[in-house]
CSV table of C-alpha atoms in Angstrom, one decimal:
chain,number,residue,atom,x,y,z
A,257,UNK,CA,86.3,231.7,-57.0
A,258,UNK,CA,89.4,229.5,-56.2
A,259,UNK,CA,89.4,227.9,-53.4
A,260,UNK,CA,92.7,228.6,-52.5
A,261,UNK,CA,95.8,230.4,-53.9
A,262,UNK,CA,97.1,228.7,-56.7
A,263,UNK,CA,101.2,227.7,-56.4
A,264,UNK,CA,103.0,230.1,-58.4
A,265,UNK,CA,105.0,227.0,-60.1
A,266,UNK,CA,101.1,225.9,-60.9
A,267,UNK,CA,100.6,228.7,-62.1
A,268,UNK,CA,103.3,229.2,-64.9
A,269,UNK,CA,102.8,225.2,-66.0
A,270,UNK,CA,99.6,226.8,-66.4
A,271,UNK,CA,100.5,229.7,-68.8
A,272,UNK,CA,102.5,227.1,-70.7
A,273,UNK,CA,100.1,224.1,-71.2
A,274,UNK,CA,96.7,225.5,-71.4
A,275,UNK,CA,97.0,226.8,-74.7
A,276,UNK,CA,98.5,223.6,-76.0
A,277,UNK,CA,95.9,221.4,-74.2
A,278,UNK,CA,93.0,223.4,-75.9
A,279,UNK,CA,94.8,223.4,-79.0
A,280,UNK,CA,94.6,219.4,-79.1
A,281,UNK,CA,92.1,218.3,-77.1
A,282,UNK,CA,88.2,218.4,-77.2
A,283,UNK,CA,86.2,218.9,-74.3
A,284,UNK,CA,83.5,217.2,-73.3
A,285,UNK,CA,83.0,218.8,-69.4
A,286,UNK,CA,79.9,218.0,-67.6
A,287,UNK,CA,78.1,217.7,-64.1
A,288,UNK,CA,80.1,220.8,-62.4
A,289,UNK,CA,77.2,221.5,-60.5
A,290,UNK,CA,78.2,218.8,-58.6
A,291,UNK,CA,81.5,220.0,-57.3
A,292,UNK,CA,80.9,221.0,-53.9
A,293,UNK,CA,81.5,224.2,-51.7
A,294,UNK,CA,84.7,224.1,-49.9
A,295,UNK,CA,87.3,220.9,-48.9
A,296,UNK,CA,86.3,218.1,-50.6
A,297,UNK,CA,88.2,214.8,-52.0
A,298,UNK,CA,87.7,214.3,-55.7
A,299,UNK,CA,88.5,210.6,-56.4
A,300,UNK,CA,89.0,210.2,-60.7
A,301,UNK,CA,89.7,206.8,-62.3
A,302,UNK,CA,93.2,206.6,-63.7
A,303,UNK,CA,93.0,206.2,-67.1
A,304,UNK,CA,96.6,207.7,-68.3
A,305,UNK,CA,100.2,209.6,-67.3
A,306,UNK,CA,98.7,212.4,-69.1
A,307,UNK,CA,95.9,212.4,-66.4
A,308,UNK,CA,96.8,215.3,-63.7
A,309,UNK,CA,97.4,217.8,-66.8
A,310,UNK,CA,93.8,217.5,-67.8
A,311,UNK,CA,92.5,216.8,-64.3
A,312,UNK,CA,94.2,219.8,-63.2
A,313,UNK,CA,93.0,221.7,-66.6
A,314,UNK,CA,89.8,221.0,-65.5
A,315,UNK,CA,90.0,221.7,-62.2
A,316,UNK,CA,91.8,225.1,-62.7
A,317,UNK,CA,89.0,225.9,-65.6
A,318,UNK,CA,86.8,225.7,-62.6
A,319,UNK,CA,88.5,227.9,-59.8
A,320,UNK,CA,90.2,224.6,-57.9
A,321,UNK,CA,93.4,225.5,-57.3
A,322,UNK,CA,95.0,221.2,-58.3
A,323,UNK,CA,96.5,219.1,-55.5
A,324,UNK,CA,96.9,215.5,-55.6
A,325,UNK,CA,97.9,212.7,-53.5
A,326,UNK,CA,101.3,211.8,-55.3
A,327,UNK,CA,103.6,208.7,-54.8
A,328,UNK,CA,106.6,209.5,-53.1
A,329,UNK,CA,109.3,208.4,-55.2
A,330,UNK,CA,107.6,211.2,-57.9
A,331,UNK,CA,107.7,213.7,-55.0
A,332,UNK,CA,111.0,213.0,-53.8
A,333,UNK,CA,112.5,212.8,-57.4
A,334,UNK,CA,115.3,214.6,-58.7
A,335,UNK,CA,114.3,217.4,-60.8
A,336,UNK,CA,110.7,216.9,-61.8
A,337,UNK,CA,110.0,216.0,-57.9
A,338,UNK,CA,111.1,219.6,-57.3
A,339,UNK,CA,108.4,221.2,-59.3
A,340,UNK,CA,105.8,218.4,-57.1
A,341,UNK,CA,106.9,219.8,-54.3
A,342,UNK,CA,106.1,223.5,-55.1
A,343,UNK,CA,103.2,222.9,-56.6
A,344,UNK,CA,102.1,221.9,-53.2
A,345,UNK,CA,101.2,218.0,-54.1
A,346,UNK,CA,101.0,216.0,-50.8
A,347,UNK,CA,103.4,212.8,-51.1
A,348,UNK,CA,101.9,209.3,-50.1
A,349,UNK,CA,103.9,206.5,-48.8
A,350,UNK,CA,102.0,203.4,-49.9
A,351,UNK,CA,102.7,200.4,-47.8
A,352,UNK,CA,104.7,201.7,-45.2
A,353,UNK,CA,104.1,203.7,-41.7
A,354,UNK,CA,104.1,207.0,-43.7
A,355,UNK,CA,100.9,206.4,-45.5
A,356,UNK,CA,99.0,206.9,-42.4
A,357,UNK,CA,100.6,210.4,-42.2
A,358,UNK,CA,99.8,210.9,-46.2
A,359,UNK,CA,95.9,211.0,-45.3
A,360,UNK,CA,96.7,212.5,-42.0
A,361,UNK,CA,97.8,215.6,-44.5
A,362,UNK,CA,95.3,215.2,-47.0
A,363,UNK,CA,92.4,215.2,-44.6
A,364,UNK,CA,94.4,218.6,-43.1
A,365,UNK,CA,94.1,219.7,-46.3
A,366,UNK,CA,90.5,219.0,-47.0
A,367,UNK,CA,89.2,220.6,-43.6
A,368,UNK,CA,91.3,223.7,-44.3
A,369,UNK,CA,88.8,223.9,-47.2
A,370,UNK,CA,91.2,222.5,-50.0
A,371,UNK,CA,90.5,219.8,-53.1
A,372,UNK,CA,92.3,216.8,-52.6
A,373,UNK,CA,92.5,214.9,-55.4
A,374,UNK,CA,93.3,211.1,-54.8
A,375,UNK,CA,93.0,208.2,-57.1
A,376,UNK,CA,91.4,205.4,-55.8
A,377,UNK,CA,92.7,202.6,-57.8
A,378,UNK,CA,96.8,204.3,-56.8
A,379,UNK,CA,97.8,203.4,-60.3
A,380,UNK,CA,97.2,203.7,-63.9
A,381,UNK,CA,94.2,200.9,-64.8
A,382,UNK,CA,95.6,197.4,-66.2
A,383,UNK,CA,92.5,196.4,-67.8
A,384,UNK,CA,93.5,195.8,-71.5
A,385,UNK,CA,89.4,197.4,-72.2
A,386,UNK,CA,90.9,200.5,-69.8
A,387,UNK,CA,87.9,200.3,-67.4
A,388,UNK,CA,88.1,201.3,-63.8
A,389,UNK,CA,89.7,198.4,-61.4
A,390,UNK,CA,89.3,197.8,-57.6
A,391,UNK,CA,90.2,201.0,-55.4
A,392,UNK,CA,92.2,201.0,-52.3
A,393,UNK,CA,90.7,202.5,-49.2
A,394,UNK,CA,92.3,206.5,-49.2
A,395,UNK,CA,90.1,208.0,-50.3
A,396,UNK,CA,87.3,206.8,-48.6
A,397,UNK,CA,89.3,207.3,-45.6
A,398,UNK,CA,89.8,211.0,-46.1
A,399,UNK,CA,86.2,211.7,-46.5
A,400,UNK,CA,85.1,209.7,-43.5
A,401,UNK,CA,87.9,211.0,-41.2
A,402,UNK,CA,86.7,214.8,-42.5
A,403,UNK,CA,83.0,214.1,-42.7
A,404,UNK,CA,83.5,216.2,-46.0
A,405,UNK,CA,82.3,214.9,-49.6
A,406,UNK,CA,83.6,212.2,-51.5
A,407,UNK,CA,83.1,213.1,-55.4
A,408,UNK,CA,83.6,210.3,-58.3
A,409,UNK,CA,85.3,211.8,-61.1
A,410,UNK,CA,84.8,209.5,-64.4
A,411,UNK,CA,87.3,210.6,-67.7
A,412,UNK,CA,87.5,209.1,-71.2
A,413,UNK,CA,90.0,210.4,-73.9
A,414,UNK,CA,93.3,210.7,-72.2
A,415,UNK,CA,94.4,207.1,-73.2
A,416,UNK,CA,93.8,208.4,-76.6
A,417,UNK,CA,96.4,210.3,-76.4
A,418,UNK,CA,98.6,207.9,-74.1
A,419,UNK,CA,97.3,204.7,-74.1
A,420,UNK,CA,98.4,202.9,-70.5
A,421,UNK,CA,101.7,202.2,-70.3
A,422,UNK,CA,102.6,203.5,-73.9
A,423,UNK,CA,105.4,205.6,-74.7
A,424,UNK,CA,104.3,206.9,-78.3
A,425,UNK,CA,101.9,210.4,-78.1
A,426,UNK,CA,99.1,209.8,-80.2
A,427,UNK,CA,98.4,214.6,-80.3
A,428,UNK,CA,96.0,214.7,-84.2
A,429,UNK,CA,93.1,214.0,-84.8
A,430,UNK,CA,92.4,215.5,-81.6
A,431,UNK,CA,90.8,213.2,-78.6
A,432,UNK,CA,87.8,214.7,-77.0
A,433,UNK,CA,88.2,214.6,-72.7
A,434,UNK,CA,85.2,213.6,-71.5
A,435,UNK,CA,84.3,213.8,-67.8
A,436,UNK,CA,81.9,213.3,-66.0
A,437,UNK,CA,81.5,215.2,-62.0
A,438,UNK,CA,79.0,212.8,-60.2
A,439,UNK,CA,76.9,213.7,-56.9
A,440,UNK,CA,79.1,213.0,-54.1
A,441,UNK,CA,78.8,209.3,-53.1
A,442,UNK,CA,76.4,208.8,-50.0
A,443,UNK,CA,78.0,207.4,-47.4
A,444,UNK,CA,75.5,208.6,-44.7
A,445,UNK,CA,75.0,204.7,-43.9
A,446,UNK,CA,79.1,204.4,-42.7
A,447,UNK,CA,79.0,207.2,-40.6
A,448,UNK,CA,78.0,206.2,-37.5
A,449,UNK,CA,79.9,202.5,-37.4
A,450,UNK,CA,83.3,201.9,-37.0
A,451,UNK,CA,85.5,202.5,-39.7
A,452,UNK,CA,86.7,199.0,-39.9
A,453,UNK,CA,88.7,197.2,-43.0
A,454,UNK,CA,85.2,196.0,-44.0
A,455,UNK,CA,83.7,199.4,-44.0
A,456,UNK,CA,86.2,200.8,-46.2
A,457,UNK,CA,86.1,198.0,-48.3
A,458,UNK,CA,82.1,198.3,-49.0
A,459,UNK,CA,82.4,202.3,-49.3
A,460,UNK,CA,85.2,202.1,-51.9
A,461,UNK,CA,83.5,199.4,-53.8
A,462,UNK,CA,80.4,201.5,-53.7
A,463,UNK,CA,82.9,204.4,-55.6
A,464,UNK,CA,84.5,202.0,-58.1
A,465,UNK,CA,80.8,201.2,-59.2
A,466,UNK,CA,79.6,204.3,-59.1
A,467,UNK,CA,83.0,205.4,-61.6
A,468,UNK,CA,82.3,202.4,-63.6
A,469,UNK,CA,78.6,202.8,-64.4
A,470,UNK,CA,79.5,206.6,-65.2
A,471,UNK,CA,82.0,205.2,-67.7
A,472,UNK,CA,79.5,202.3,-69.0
A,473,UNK,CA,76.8,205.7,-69.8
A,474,UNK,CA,79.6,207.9,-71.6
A,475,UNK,CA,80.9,205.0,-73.6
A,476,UNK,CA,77.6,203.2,-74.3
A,477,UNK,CA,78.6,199.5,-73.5
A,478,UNK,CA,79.6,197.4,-70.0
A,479,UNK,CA,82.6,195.6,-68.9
A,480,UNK,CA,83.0,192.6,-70.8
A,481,UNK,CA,85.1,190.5,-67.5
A,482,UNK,CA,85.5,190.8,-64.6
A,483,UNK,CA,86.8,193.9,-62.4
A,484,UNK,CA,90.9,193.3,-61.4
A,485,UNK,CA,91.9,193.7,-58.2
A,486,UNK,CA,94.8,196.2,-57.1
A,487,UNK,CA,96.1,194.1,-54.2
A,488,UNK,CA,96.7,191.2,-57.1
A,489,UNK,CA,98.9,193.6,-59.8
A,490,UNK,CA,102.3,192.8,-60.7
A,491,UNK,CA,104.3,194.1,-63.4
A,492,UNK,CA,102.0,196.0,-66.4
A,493,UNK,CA,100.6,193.5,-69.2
A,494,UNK,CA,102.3,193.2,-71.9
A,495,UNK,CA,99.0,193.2,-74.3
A,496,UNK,CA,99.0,196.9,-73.5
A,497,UNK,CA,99.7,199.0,-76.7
């Protein structure tokens, strides 16, 4: 059963792109006995732009009605930001005052027994081998200030399609979507101390590992260097296709 009523703009994006997606993509779905009863946060690696479509694909396929943490110059947008914004996504102001507010939403959300989706890495993955990088701290803040479950969420496919930072759609042969629902992360041993930087820090890298090593078992090989770090990124690498 869905957890809540799904947006009626959700809805007819829906009716439009399911039968596309299914017409040209595999799926390769497992571990949705993991997906827990009521408000949770699901926290995916961000592998591609084409990533909410099949996130939310998924999610819909298994009665979660879709809602993301979204930057807010995509929420606020002309035009597309519109359709963001009645599709109920909750808009995150990274680096300022207002990002506190962003989770102060989300984590509404998630006690009102929603699925809040929120990348933890905030941006498409700069590793030229696309594995996961660093994570900032939101999501493991929403699932501490709730108490509710923090679940990884690995994919692998998408940047078949749309490589990182490409521009040309890559739609036959047809990429198989893999992912992968893990068992919520435990973070029984954070609960009772205060939620200091450091805290955050050691939960989030506990979730980054946890999406890596889910990624390492679906793609049969490890990370060849080392992890990069959000808080370093710049401008995308060029060496991306």
């Amino acid at each position: 059963m869905v957890r809540r009523p799904v947006p009626t703009t959700v809805r007819v994006i829906r009716f439009f792109l399911r039968p596309l997606l299914m017409l040209v993509t595999r799926r390769d779905w497992q571990g949705m006995e993991h997906l827990p009863d009521g408000g949770f946060v699901l926290a995916p690696n961000h592998i591609s732009h084409l990533d909410p479509f099949l996130i939310s694909h998924f999610m819909l396929d298994n009665g979660i009605a879709p809602q993301f943490l979204a930057k807010d110059t995509l929420v606020g947008a002309k035009g597309y930001g519109w359709i963001l914004r009645s599709a109920e996504q909750i808009p995150v102001y990274r680096d300022t005052e207002g990002a506190a507010e962003s989770l102060r939403a989300a984590a509404t959300a998630v006690e009102a027994g929603r699925v809040v989706t929120i990348y933890p890495e905030g941006t498409i993955t700069r590793d030229p081998a696309a594995w996961p990088m660093s994570g900032r701290t939101g999501a493991v803040r929403v699932a501490l200030m709730t108490g509710r479950p923090l679940v990884p969420l690995m994919q692998w496919g998408p940047q078949e399609i749309l490589w990182p930072y490409a521009k040309r759609v890559r739609l036959f042969p047809r990429a198989t979507i893999h992912i992968r629902v893990g068992a919520p992360i435990d973070l029984t041993d954070f609960a009772d101390q205060e939620v200091t930087e450091q805290v955050l820090h050691d939960a989030t890298d506990r979730l980054m590992n946890t999406l890596s090593a889910m990624m390492s078992e679906v793609r049969g090989e490890v990370p060849s260097t080392p992890r990069i770090d959000v808080h370093t990124l710049g401008k995308p690498k060029t060496n991306y296709k």
